XYZ file of C-alpha atoms in Angstrom:
746
model
C 24.759 21.990 43.209
C 23.898 22.718 39.586
C 24.601 26.299 38.564
C 22.273 28.454 36.527
C 24.784 28.454 33.686
C 24.568 24.679 33.522
C 20.762 24.889 33.498
C 20.854 27.341 30.609
C 23.255 25.094 28.717
C 21.034 22.084 29.263
C 17.967 24.044 28.147
C 19.768 25.173 25.003
C 20.380 21.521 24.087
C 16.912 20.201 25.061
C 14.054 19.833 22.595
C 10.697 19.975 24.397
C 7.830 18.323 22.517
C 4.163 18.246 23.493
C 2.843 14.828 22.409
C -0.871 14.200 21.789
C -2.995 12.116 19.460
C -6.578 11.302 18.460
C -8.208 14.659 19.158
C -11.226 13.697 16.979
C -12.401 17.275 16.598
C -15.978 17.169 15.336
C -17.065 14.024 17.157
C -20.716 14.259 18.171
C -20.869 17.934 17.247
C -24.631 17.673 16.680
C -25.183 16.404 20.206
C -26.778 19.208 22.244
C -24.782 18.229 25.356
C -21.495 16.779 24.095
C -21.187 18.736 20.843
C -18.299 20.972 21.993
C -16.297 18.402 23.955
C -13.814 17.515 21.209
C -12.660 20.991 20.238
C -12.541 22.159 23.862
C -10.114 19.357 24.701
C -8.007 20.149 21.635
C -7.935 23.812 22.617
C -6.695 22.831 26.078
C -3.900 20.781 24.484
C -2.761 23.741 22.393
C -2.967 26.095 25.393
C -0.754 23.673 27.335
C 1.800 23.877 24.538
C 1.986 27.632 24.976
C 2.012 27.501 28.781
C 4.745 24.860 28.893
C 6.833 26.845 26.375
C 7.557 23.783 24.250
C 9.604 23.857 21.060
C 7.086 21.906 18.966
C 3.864 19.877 19.068
C 3.616 16.322 17.716
C 0.191 14.927 16.757
C -0.049 11.226 15.832
C -3.190 11.249 13.683
C -6.973 11.685 13.798
C -6.949 15.404 14.442
C -10.428 15.445 12.878
C -13.150 12.858 13.381
C -14.127 12.963 9.695
C -12.077 13.314 6.544
C -14.471 16.075 5.492
C -14.753 18.107 8.711
C -17.506 20.648 9.123
C -16.833 24.357 8.941
C -17.318 24.607 12.678
C -14.660 21.969 13.341
C -12.208 23.559 10.917
C -12.849 26.982 12.432
C -12.199 25.828 16.003
C -8.978 24.028 15.054
C -7.635 26.983 13.084
C -8.578 29.351 15.898
C -6.722 27.291 18.516
C -3.643 26.891 16.317
C -3.456 30.578 15.511
C -3.994 31.676 19.123
C -1.273 29.439 20.551
C 1.259 28.733 17.780
C 1.796 32.190 16.307
C 3.885 34.688 18.222
C 7.035 36.748 18.396
C 9.101 34.063 20.132
C 11.691 32.733 17.678
C 11.641 29.019 16.967
C 14.996 27.557 17.975
C 14.715 24.437 15.833
C 16.959 24.214 12.784
C 15.717 22.282 9.763
C 18.511 20.113 8.335
C 16.674 17.817 5.891
C 15.337 18.640 2.441
C 11.852 19.957 3.138
C 10.662 19.127 -0.386
C 11.009 15.433 0.491
C 9.088 15.782 3.780
C 6.298 18.180 2.820
C 4.306 18.459 -0.379
C 2.102 21.078 -1.921
C 2.604 24.645 -3.086
C 4.489 25.598 0.111
C 6.746 22.589 0.579
C 8.805 23.992 3.432
C 8.487 23.996 7.204
C 6.086 26.723 8.311
C 8.348 28.485 10.842
C 10.818 29.295 8.035
C 8.151 31.092 6.010
C 9.094 34.804 5.876
C 5.446 35.880 5.693
C 4.277 34.365 8.993
C 5.752 34.253 12.485
C 5.396 30.768 13.944
C 6.572 30.354 17.522
C 5.509 26.720 18.097
C 5.436 24.515 14.987
C 2.990 21.603 14.863
C 3.948 18.364 13.096
C 1.170 15.898 12.313
C 0.442 12.728 10.365
C -3.049 11.730 9.250
C -5.073 8.922 10.784
C -7.832 6.659 9.533
C -10.533 9.273 10.220
C -8.945 12.284 8.468
C -7.242 10.411 5.622
C -6.923 11.878 2.095
C -9.752 11.240 -0.341
C -11.561 12.642 -3.335
C -10.295 14.747 -6.212
C -6.621 15.538 -5.828
C -6.238 13.045 -2.979
C -6.251 15.834 -0.398
C -6.768 15.615 3.348
C -8.082 18.164 5.803
C -4.475 18.537 7.002
C -3.552 19.823 3.538
C -5.791 22.831 4.169
C -4.064 23.528 7.470
C -0.632 23.161 5.897
C -1.385 25.446 2.954
C -2.531 28.077 5.464
C 0.753 27.791 7.373
C -0.724 26.361 10.596
C 0.762 22.849 10.688
C 3.436 20.743 9.003
C 1.811 17.683 7.436
C 4.416 14.936 7.062
C 4.591 11.136 6.878
C 2.404 10.775 3.800
C 1.911 7.343 2.248
C 0.987 7.950 -1.414
C 1.642 4.299 -2.309
C 0.451 1.818 0.279
C 2.313 -1.074 -1.356
C 5.646 0.743 -1.677
C 6.342 2.921 1.357
C 9.486 5.007 1.811
C 9.868 6.773 5.149
C 12.298 9.679 5.280
C 12.806 11.607 8.529
C 12.401 15.291 9.247
C 15.841 16.251 10.607
C 15.798 18.927 13.317
C 18.531 20.256 15.576
C 18.650 22.450 18.645
C 22.063 23.084 20.164
C 23.866 19.754 20.235
C 20.674 17.656 20.160
C 19.742 16.135 16.826
C 16.202 14.825 16.280
C 15.190 12.518 13.414
C 11.384 12.674 13.263
C 9.863 9.737 11.388
C 6.187 9.512 10.532
C 3.935 6.961 8.838
C 0.334 7.978 8.281
C -2.449 5.435 8.490
C -2.606 2.591 5.989
C -5.186 -0.170 6.081
C -3.808 -2.639 8.617
C -4.040 -5.778 6.489
C -2.338 -4.097 3.554
C 0.387 -2.584 5.722
C 1.047 -5.977 7.310
C 1.505 -7.463 3.850
C 3.719 -4.571 2.716
C 6.041 -5.019 5.706
C 6.062 -8.779 5.187
C 7.031 -8.362 1.532
C 9.863 -5.971 2.412
C 8.298 -3.012 0.605
C 8.746 -0.558 3.506
C 12.072 1.295 3.461
C 13.435 3.507 6.233
C 16.084 6.127 5.494
C 18.666 7.288 8.031
C 20.890 10.384 8.092
C 24.054 9.740 6.116
C 26.336 11.262 8.761
C 26.641 10.730 12.533
C 23.929 8.050 12.621
C 24.555 7.295 16.277
C 24.095 10.919 17.362
C 20.449 11.212 16.305
C 17.458 10.637 18.567
C 15.048 8.670 16.365
C 11.402 9.447 17.168
C 8.563 7.908 15.154
C 4.797 8.403 15.118
C 2.414 5.779 13.715
C -1.362 5.425 13.562
C -2.271 1.718 13.385
C -3.861 -1.026 15.455
C -1.528 -1.850 18.333
C -3.262 -5.066 19.378
C -3.815 -8.158 17.241
C -7.553 -7.909 16.672
C -7.064 -10.283 13.723
C -4.087 -12.231 12.408
C -2.956 -9.450 10.068
C -5.109 -6.534 11.264
C -2.412 -4.771 13.287
C 1.183 -3.530 13.177
C 3.578 -5.677 15.230
C 6.242 -3.719 17.065
C 8.958 -6.006 15.731
C 8.146 -4.840 12.184
C 9.653 -1.449 13.038
C 13.431 -0.924 12.759
C 15.644 -1.419 15.783
C 17.434 1.930 15.464
C 14.343 3.789 16.765
C 14.487 5.236 20.279
C 10.815 6.079 20.929
C 7.564 5.295 19.095
C 4.442 7.435 19.635
C 1.482 5.155 18.894
C -1.783 6.668 17.745
C -5.180 5.124 16.946
C -5.536 3.271 20.261
C -7.710 5.373 22.599
C -6.643 3.870 25.906
C -4.199 6.246 27.592
C -0.873 4.541 28.416
C 1.194 7.681 28.722
C 4.254 6.199 30.409
C 6.623 4.700 27.805
C 7.033 0.926 27.887
C 10.335 -0.655 26.958
C 10.449 -3.360 24.297
C 13.515 -5.495 25.133
C 13.377 -7.330 21.823
C 13.547 -4.182 19.682
C 15.411 -1.988 22.188
C 13.040 0.981 21.939
C 10.232 2.492 24.037
C 6.565 2.802 23.038
C 4.244 5.575 24.253
C 0.466 5.487 23.707
C -1.076 8.876 24.629
C -4.648 7.816 23.796
C -7.512 10.070 22.778
C -8.448 13.383 24.345
C -12.195 12.748 24.017
C -14.262 9.622 24.660
C -15.719 8.453 21.340
C -17.180 5.195 22.701
C -18.344 3.983 26.091
C -15.805 1.209 26.692
C -13.362 0.552 29.565
C -10.372 1.854 27.608
C -11.990 5.282 27.228
C -12.759 5.489 30.950
C -9.057 5.810 31.823
C -7.836 9.270 32.822
C -6.807 11.347 29.794
C -3.245 12.695 29.624
C -0.873 14.417 27.250
C 2.883 14.517 27.787
C 5.825 16.875 27.441
C 8.744 14.926 25.984
C 12.191 16.407 26.718
C 15.019 15.146 24.498
C 18.637 15.938 25.334
C 21.159 14.139 23.179
C 20.135 10.467 23.196
C 18.296 10.727 26.542
C 14.639 11.576 27.072
C 12.145 12.005 29.875
C 8.356 12.231 29.884
C 6.225 14.578 31.994
C 2.518 13.554 31.940
C -0.076 16.339 32.185
C -3.706 15.506 32.999
C -6.372 17.126 30.847
C -8.962 19.027 32.864
C -11.645 19.811 30.296
C -12.425 16.165 29.500
C -15.976 15.172 30.401
C -15.920 12.723 33.353
C -16.663 9.123 32.413
C -17.238 6.215 34.806
C -18.028 2.665 33.750
C -18.970 -0.391 35.793
C -19.734 -3.998 34.936
C -21.826 -6.192 37.194
C -23.340 -9.686 37.275
C -26.808 -9.220 38.666
C -27.286 -12.552 40.422
C -23.994 -12.057 42.302
C -25.169 -8.800 43.853
C -26.400 -8.865 47.427
C -30.085 -9.820 47.625
C -30.502 -10.213 43.867
C -30.256 -14.013 43.762
C -33.296 -14.379 45.991
C -35.126 -11.732 44.001
C -34.764 -13.819 40.817
C -37.351 -16.324 42.048
C -39.865 -13.623 42.821
C -42.504 -12.799 40.250
C -42.909 -9.229 38.955
C -39.477 -8.178 40.190
C -38.968 -5.413 37.641
C -39.632 -2.601 40.117
C -37.102 -3.883 42.667
C -34.443 -4.455 39.983
C -34.979 -1.006 38.498
C -34.773 0.646 41.922
C -31.531 -1.192 42.710
C -29.894 -0.300 39.403
C -30.937 3.340 39.748
C -29.127 3.455 43.064
C -25.980 2.075 41.411
C -26.148 4.720 38.677
C -26.578 7.502 41.240
C -23.406 6.306 42.986
C -21.532 6.360 39.686
C -22.694 9.925 39.040
C -21.350 11.083 42.389
C -18.080 9.248 41.747
C -17.696 10.992 38.390
C -18.309 14.417 39.906
C -15.762 13.834 42.674
C -13.171 12.654 40.157
C -13.658 15.740 37.983
C -13.384 18.130 40.935
C -10.184 16.388 42.011
C -8.681 17.103 38.582
C -9.531 20.820 38.962
C -7.491 21.321 42.143
C -5.283 24.350 41.884
C -7.641 26.216 39.585
C -8.800 29.704 40.526
C -12.357 30.064 41.787
C -12.771 26.371 42.547
C -16.072 27.052 44.280
C -17.607 28.551 41.127
C -16.779 25.605 38.879
C -19.757 23.944 37.240
C -19.379 20.195 36.970
C -20.281 18.975 33.464
C -22.809 16.200 33.102
C -20.871 12.926 33.297
C -20.859 9.923 30.991
C -22.122 6.810 32.781
C -22.149 3.260 31.471
C -23.481 0.308 33.498
C -23.128 -3.103 31.884
C -25.419 -5.656 33.520
C -25.239 -9.402 32.923
C -28.748 -10.490 33.922
C -28.617 -14.260 33.476
C -30.738 -15.694 36.296
C -29.970 -18.902 38.229
C -31.967 -22.045 37.550
C -35.650 -21.585 38.151
C -35.428 -17.779 38.311
C -35.918 -14.805 36.036
C -34.851 -11.159 36.031
C -37.455 -8.881 34.485
C -35.392 -5.863 33.394
C -36.774 -2.578 32.164
C -36.264 -1.336 28.624
C -32.693 0.104 28.461
C -33.670 3.372 26.816
C -36.596 3.943 29.153
C -34.296 3.265 32.087
C -31.657 5.657 30.722
C -34.196 8.427 30.186
C -34.802 8.511 33.930
C -31.478 10.405 34.231
C -32.192 13.297 31.897
C -30.422 16.340 33.315
C -28.061 14.144 35.365
C -25.955 12.445 32.689
C -24.741 13.383 29.208
C -25.659 10.072 27.516
C -29.373 9.938 28.261
C -30.113 7.082 25.833
C -27.542 4.422 26.701
C -26.743 4.558 30.410
C -27.388 0.857 30.924
C -26.538 -2.095 28.723
C -28.119 -5.475 29.454
C -26.635 -8.707 28.168
C -27.296 -12.340 28.937
C -24.942 -15.298 29.037
C -26.125 -18.390 27.228
C -24.611 -21.844 27.374
C -25.762 -22.931 23.907
C -22.842 -23.506 21.548
C -24.628 -22.541 18.354
C -27.991 -21.195 17.340
C -30.116 -20.575 14.294
C -32.294 -17.682 13.317
C -36.023 -18.094 12.678
C -35.443 -18.238 8.911
C -32.874 -21.040 9.260
C -29.835 -18.782 8.762
C -26.876 -19.975 10.783
C -25.426 -17.419 13.204
C -22.091 -17.331 15.053
C -21.719 -18.804 18.494
C -23.278 -16.775 21.267
C -19.968 -16.606 23.114
C -18.371 -14.989 20.075
C -21.036 -12.295 19.975
C -20.817 -11.634 23.706
C -17.054 -11.129 23.524
C -17.561 -8.354 21.007
C -18.949 -5.383 22.899
C -21.432 -3.334 20.903
C -19.281 -0.257 21.520
C -15.868 -1.647 20.609
C -16.714 -4.167 17.881
C -15.033 -3.582 14.533
C -17.461 -3.717 11.627
C -15.271 -5.943 9.455
C -14.857 -8.453 12.274
C -18.608 -8.547 12.947
C -19.408 -9.042 9.260
C -16.788 -11.763 8.941
C -18.191 -13.631 11.957
C -21.695 -13.598 10.527
C -20.727 -14.388 6.938
C -18.516 -17.288 7.962
C -21.649 -19.212 8.876
C -23.308 -18.366 5.549
C -22.827 -19.755 2.054
C -22.668 -16.751 -0.271
C -22.893 -17.571 -3.966
C -22.487 -14.218 -5.727
C -21.186 -11.627 -3.255
C -17.465 -11.870 -2.302
C -17.202 -12.066 1.473
C -14.191 -9.808 2.069
C -15.444 -7.176 -0.375
C -18.809 -7.334 1.399
C -17.130 -6.490 4.698
C -15.253 -3.612 3.076
C -18.493 -2.173 1.671
C -20.125 -2.347 5.118
C -17.100 -0.572 6.604
C -17.405 2.199 4.018
C -21.105 2.532 4.893
C -20.459 2.726 8.659
C -17.033 4.352 9.046
C -17.020 6.709 6.035
C -20.762 7.461 6.033
C -21.043 6.384 2.391
C -24.810 5.976 2.088
C -24.669 4.191 -1.267
C -21.732 1.834 -0.612
C -23.879 -1.278 -0.164
C -26.101 -0.504 -3.146
C -23.129 0.060 -5.425
C -21.369 -3.081 -4.190
C -24.388 -5.328 -4.817
C -25.016 -3.844 -8.279
C -21.374 -4.206 -9.287
C -21.160 -7.782 -8.006
C -24.299 -8.813 -9.896
C -23.078 -7.119 -13.080
C -19.675 -8.796 -12.918
C -21.209 -12.214 -12.237
C -23.603 -11.874 -15.173
C -20.746 -10.848 -17.476
C -18.766 -13.872 -16.387
C -21.669 -16.261 -17.002
C -22.410 -14.718 -20.409
C -18.783 -15.199 -21.381
C -18.740 -18.858 -20.318
C -20.137 -20.291 -23.559
C -19.521 -23.936 -22.745
C -21.115 -23.831 -19.294
C -24.112 -26.089 -18.850
C -26.939 -25.389 -16.472
C -25.485 -27.857 -14.026
C -22.120 -26.060 -14.113
C -23.496 -22.569 -13.490
C -23.132 -22.854 -9.721
C -19.554 -24.035 -10.086
C -18.739 -21.155 -12.426
C -20.304 -18.625 -10.040
C -18.443 -20.055 -7.061
C -15.166 -20.084 -8.990
C -15.600 -16.458 -10.075
C -16.462 -15.391 -6.515
C -13.412 -17.218 -5.128
C -11.145 -15.481 -7.637
C -12.523 -12.075 -6.639
C -11.978 -12.847 -2.967
C -8.397 -13.956 -3.662
C -7.684 -10.786 -5.657
C -9.119 -8.567 -2.922
C -7.187 -10.396 -0.188
C -3.964 -10.020 -2.175
C -4.563 -6.274 -2.573
C -4.862 -6.457 -6.368
C -8.519 -5.437 -6.375
C -9.205 -1.841 -5.455
C -11.463 -0.909 -2.586
C -14.903 0.413 -3.380
C -15.230 4.052 -4.265
C -17.971 6.398 -3.266
C -21.029 6.366 -5.489
C -21.200 9.109 -8.088
C -24.213 11.368 -7.919
C -25.959 13.529 -10.450
C -25.702 17.326 -10.146
C -28.215 18.771 -7.735
C -31.153 20.456 -9.508
C -31.082 24.249 -9.201
C -34.530 24.348 -7.571
C -33.721 21.686 -4.973
C -34.254 22.889 -1.396
C -32.217 20.779 1.044
C -34.072 22.150 4.069
C -37.462 21.092 2.721
C -36.646 18.087 0.541
C -33.627 16.677 2.407
C -30.063 16.173 1.247
C -29.789 15.531 -2.497
C -27.206 12.732 -2.053
C -29.706 10.777 0.065
C -32.273 10.577 -2.737
C -32.476 7.295 -4.697
C -32.570 9.188 -7.993
C -29.301 11.006 -7.256
C -27.085 7.959 -7.755
C -25.666 7.278 -11.217
C -26.274 3.656 -12.197
C -24.940 3.911 -15.761
C -22.920 1.016 -17.117
C -20.398 3.513 -18.451
C -19.421 4.495 -14.934
C -15.960 3.292 -13.852
C -16.360 0.700 -11.127
C -13.789 -0.148 -8.519
C -14.919 -3.787 -8.247
C -15.657 -4.264 -11.975
C -13.315 -6.916 -13.338
C -13.303 -8.223 -16.897
C -13.624 -11.961 -17.236
C -10.305 -12.112 -19.038
C -8.662 -10.257 -16.159
C -9.799 -12.478 -13.263
C -6.742 -14.386 -12.164
C -4.431 -12.352 -14.387
C -1.681 -10.754 -12.346
C -0.891 -8.191 -15.028
C -4.348 -6.640 -14.990
C -4.851 -6.803 -11.237
C -1.507 -5.159 -10.583
C -2.692 -2.284 -12.688
C -5.958 -2.038 -10.749
C -4.244 -2.155 -7.378
C -2.464 1.106 -8.045
C -5.602 3.181 -8.370
C -4.634 5.044 -5.254
C -1.382 6.289 -6.703
C -0.762 8.914 -9.321
C -1.617 6.653 -12.208
C -4.955 5.549 -10.801
C -7.184 7.914 -12.723
C -5.614 7.155 -16.068
C -6.227 3.461 -15.596
C -9.813 3.973 -14.447
C -10.558 6.242 -17.400
C -9.079 3.720 -19.804
C -11.427 1.064 -18.497
C -14.355 3.442 -18.726
C -13.833 4.210 -22.402
C -13.128 0.564 -23.162
C -16.543 -0.323 -21.740
C -18.356 2.083 -24.081
C -17.010 0.485 -27.270
C -16.631 -3.175 -26.490
C -15.998 -4.560 -29.988
C -13.010 -2.285 -30.607
C -11.580 -2.691 -27.104
C -11.487 -6.482 -27.391
C -9.304 -6.378 -30.479
C -5.674 -6.856 -29.501
C -6.501 -6.598 -25.808
C -3.878 -9.034 -24.535
C -1.050 -7.266 -26.301
C -2.179 -3.845 -25.152
C -2.375 -5.014 -21.532
C 1.288 -5.993 -21.485
C 2.340 -2.599 -22.841
C 0.358 -0.778 -20.159
C 1.844 -2.863 -17.386
C 5.378 -2.214 -18.601
C 4.709 1.505 -18.630
C 3.251 1.412 -15.124
C 6.289 -0.462 -13.829
C 8.517 2.055 -15.533
C 6.735 4.937 -13.839
C 7.098 3.262 -10.470
C 10.820 2.802 -10.968
C 11.123 6.471 -11.970
C 9.566 7.416 -8.623
C 12.171 5.335 -6.805
C 14.935 7.011 -8.742
C 13.631 10.421 -7.826
C 13.138 9.719 -4.118
C 16.059 7.442 -3.356
C 19.113 9.060 -1.819
C 21.523 6.357 -3.001
C 22.966 7.168 -6.426
C 24.145 3.596 -6.934
C 20.609 2.346 -6.538
C 19.468 4.932 -9.058
C 21.771 3.520 -11.695
C 20.618 -0.023 -11.007
C 16.891 0.645 -10.782
C 16.442 3.262 -13.504
C 14.347 1.561 -16.215
C 14.994 2.020 -19.933
C 12.844 4.708 -21.505
C 10.447 3.102 -23.932
C 9.928 4.814 -27.271
C 6.357 6.072 -27.195
C 6.043 5.934 -30.966
C 4.466 2.474 -30.721
C 1.684 3.854 -28.513
C -1.337 5.478 -30.082
C -0.663 3.834 -33.494
C -3.292 1.484 -34.844
C -3.886 0.227 -38.345
C -7.341 0.512 -39.896
C -9.434 -2.643 -39.530
C -9.538 -3.192 -43.321
C -5.846 -2.497 -43.985
C -3.555 -5.181 -45.333
C -0.828 -6.543 -43.041
C 1.875 -5.060 -45.277
C 0.571 -1.504 -45.209
C 3.497 0.907 -44.947
C 2.234 4.039 -43.169
C 0.444 3.484 -39.812
C -2.189 6.020 -38.816
C -1.713 8.203 -35.722
C -4.215 10.459 -34.041
C -3.414 14.153 -34.057
C -2.696 15.112 -30.451
C -4.324 18.077 -28.690
C -2.773 21.506 -28.323
C -0.903 20.546 -25.174
C 1.744 18.616 -27.156
C 4.282 21.344 -26.408
C 3.773 20.914 -22.679
C 4.176 17.166 -23.064
C 7.480 17.626 -24.857
C 8.741 19.922 -22.126
C 7.690 17.439 -19.455
C 9.611 14.630 -21.122
C 12.647 16.905 -21.477
C 12.682 17.442 -17.705
C 12.425 13.702 -17.161
C 15.406 13.100 -19.401
C 17.474 15.765 -17.703
C 16.839 13.994 -14.364
C 17.764 10.487 -15.534
C 21.142 11.187 -17.047
C 22.101 7.516 -17.266
C 20.451 6.948 -20.710
C 21.472 9.584 -23.256
C 21.319 7.178 -26.189
C 17.788 6.136 -25.386
C 16.783 9.739 -24.905
C 18.035 10.577 -28.388
C 16.161 7.642 -29.830
C 12.988 8.793 -28.122
C 13.301 12.359 -29.430
C 14.044 11.192 -32.971
C 11.016 8.939 -32.918
C 8.909 11.777 -31.584
C 10.096 13.962 -34.499
C 9.184 11.106 -36.869
C 5.737 11.009 -35.458
C 5.415 14.764 -35.910
C 6.161 14.306 -39.609
C 3.497 11.672 -39.907
C 0.945 13.914 -38.237
C 1.317 16.473 -41.034
C 0.109 13.898 -43.580
C -2.970 12.807 -41.659
C -5.830 15.312 -41.817
C -8.967 13.529 -40.627
C -9.648 10.166 -39.010
C -12.791 8.201 -38.328
C -13.692 6.740 -34.953
C -13.254 3.205 -36.285
C -9.580 3.825 -37.040
C -8.647 4.713 -33.455
C -8.922 2.343 -30.502
C -10.299 3.668 -27.229
C -7.263 2.460 -25.296
C -5.004 4.549 -27.488
C -7.157 7.632 -27.015
C -6.919 7.385 -23.262
C -3.204 6.742 -23.351
C -2.601 9.855 -25.458
C -4.862 11.887 -23.250
C -3.382 10.859 -19.901
C 0.246 10.073 -20.723
C 1.779 13.603 -20.979
C 0.857 15.012 -17.527
C 2.351 12.066 -15.564
C 6.096 12.887 -16.006
C 5.569 16.572 -15.259
C 3.730 15.706 -12.047
C 6.614 13.540 -10.901
C 9.259 16.078 -11.821
C 7.455 18.663 -9.733
C 7.915 16.710 -6.528
């Protein structure tokens, strides 16, 4: 018999974690029936955390359904977190790792150690593909929750082609927990990054075998395409348990992977975002108890989830339907039969929901929510017969007041034996079997576009970039993504043809196809940046959104200027050049804006930008590589690697210096542009960089002496004309100083 003292000892060494993922708060919030489903389920999850008296909550991505959640969604999430996570109970977890390496922002420490707030149950979360960072400052909705002290946002991936994963180290009693996290990265790019060995995992330097290694990811779990998922064998073998987000099917019981020697748990979503079989499974969360290197999982069924029942049927296999196919005007009989099937599904959904409520107080007063019903009917008739089915929406509207999805209760589809088909305009379409395998609810946009474009022969538009633009239009609600993509592709193709002086009329098609193929290769290799959102003009002060509609939806709101920086715009000299494309691929990192601005100014003054372009491009690439190596030095824990990887500091005196166009080659004094008033801040930033990299004192002295030499030259120069300064140099002077200070602040 186990004594109470032993129970208390075991409890003191046990870390209890409530595990959930894919809450999708804000999904369908404009739906009059289902609008509150998402935040009600999330509130139930947080209430369970308080009732179960857990030590922490782990969320594996997609807390919000949009990366710009509405005020209502943000309010409901903050309300639930504050109601259930704040309290007088002390948090028994001890933070052992350096919080500045795990959390970023103004308050880069774990929230329960903040002296100004009293957090009883800390929440740790990564971001998913729906609530990912975007926009100015590269901020996510989770950054707002972290800055307010409600959650701990960890597992960031600032560079998708160079990922370093450091754990959050927690301890309770004798149990040590290493919490790893990797927020969502585009699946194809992450697959390539793992394949190239650019993902690095860090382990605690002491007692490696005593830590329970728990990791949360948010990627495709199944191989929808060859590289569009994260294989389990890409993850390190030292992990003990992986919490897998993004997949909505609930597989709450951990499955053992004998090859990698770790378990995988897939909690699934807490709200049905699509009417597919995976969403119809019962929704659970789990309480994970970790004691030493052992763990156990306690599933808990969610009770506030709207009931959902789905059924698939082949009409001619149903009793009496085969004979009905040969009868004329059989629509009434078919409709009556299918209505009876739907009524049975409604009763089944109600009974299932009431079963989940057993044990609740006042069971008799519970009001059953309207269920979600989906009936998929394959209505291919046998030879010589025909099924005359009613319009799906008209059929669905018969159940108003009985179901929650009154527009898509039934889904009709027909099986065809033809191997291929053509549209009325002669356009080739994919095989019918391929389309039927892709359910309209679960199909991925990129896969659908790829299937249709494979049968086409595009001449100007790159196929993979086309699919990305469609994904931005559908997934990110970017209304102008397609328009911007087409305009940019046409502009780039015209520039390429204008630059091909020796191209004859017969060779134009070959040149266009070659240019398109190069763009597709660059995009597939990750060297070409994804499309950005279209820039819009400021809204007029007298614009009334209620009367005139949203300003961003108006055709005149989009900026179509050639001076605008374009994510797909590629100079003809840069297509196929690895140096230039490497620079473009890092637009998502800290140096992205400087590069984009440089290209913008270069486009405004083309004659000056072309002069000496090749030489300038090499200098910029070397500086970008140097910055990347500095980041590795600052984040890497291994001092030996710092000494090996620290790049030499380049003297910046050569940058920003350009001789006048009419000057002789032997002119002694080069002309430099007088920098702005923030030169003092730039000097201080470079001083902090030098104090960090102590391996190069001689080079540091050289750099400072050259900087002093430049200061002397600036006293001589009083006024310069625009022709004496290249645009590339202006942008470099303008954007160079803030970069080191931003890195030293991490």
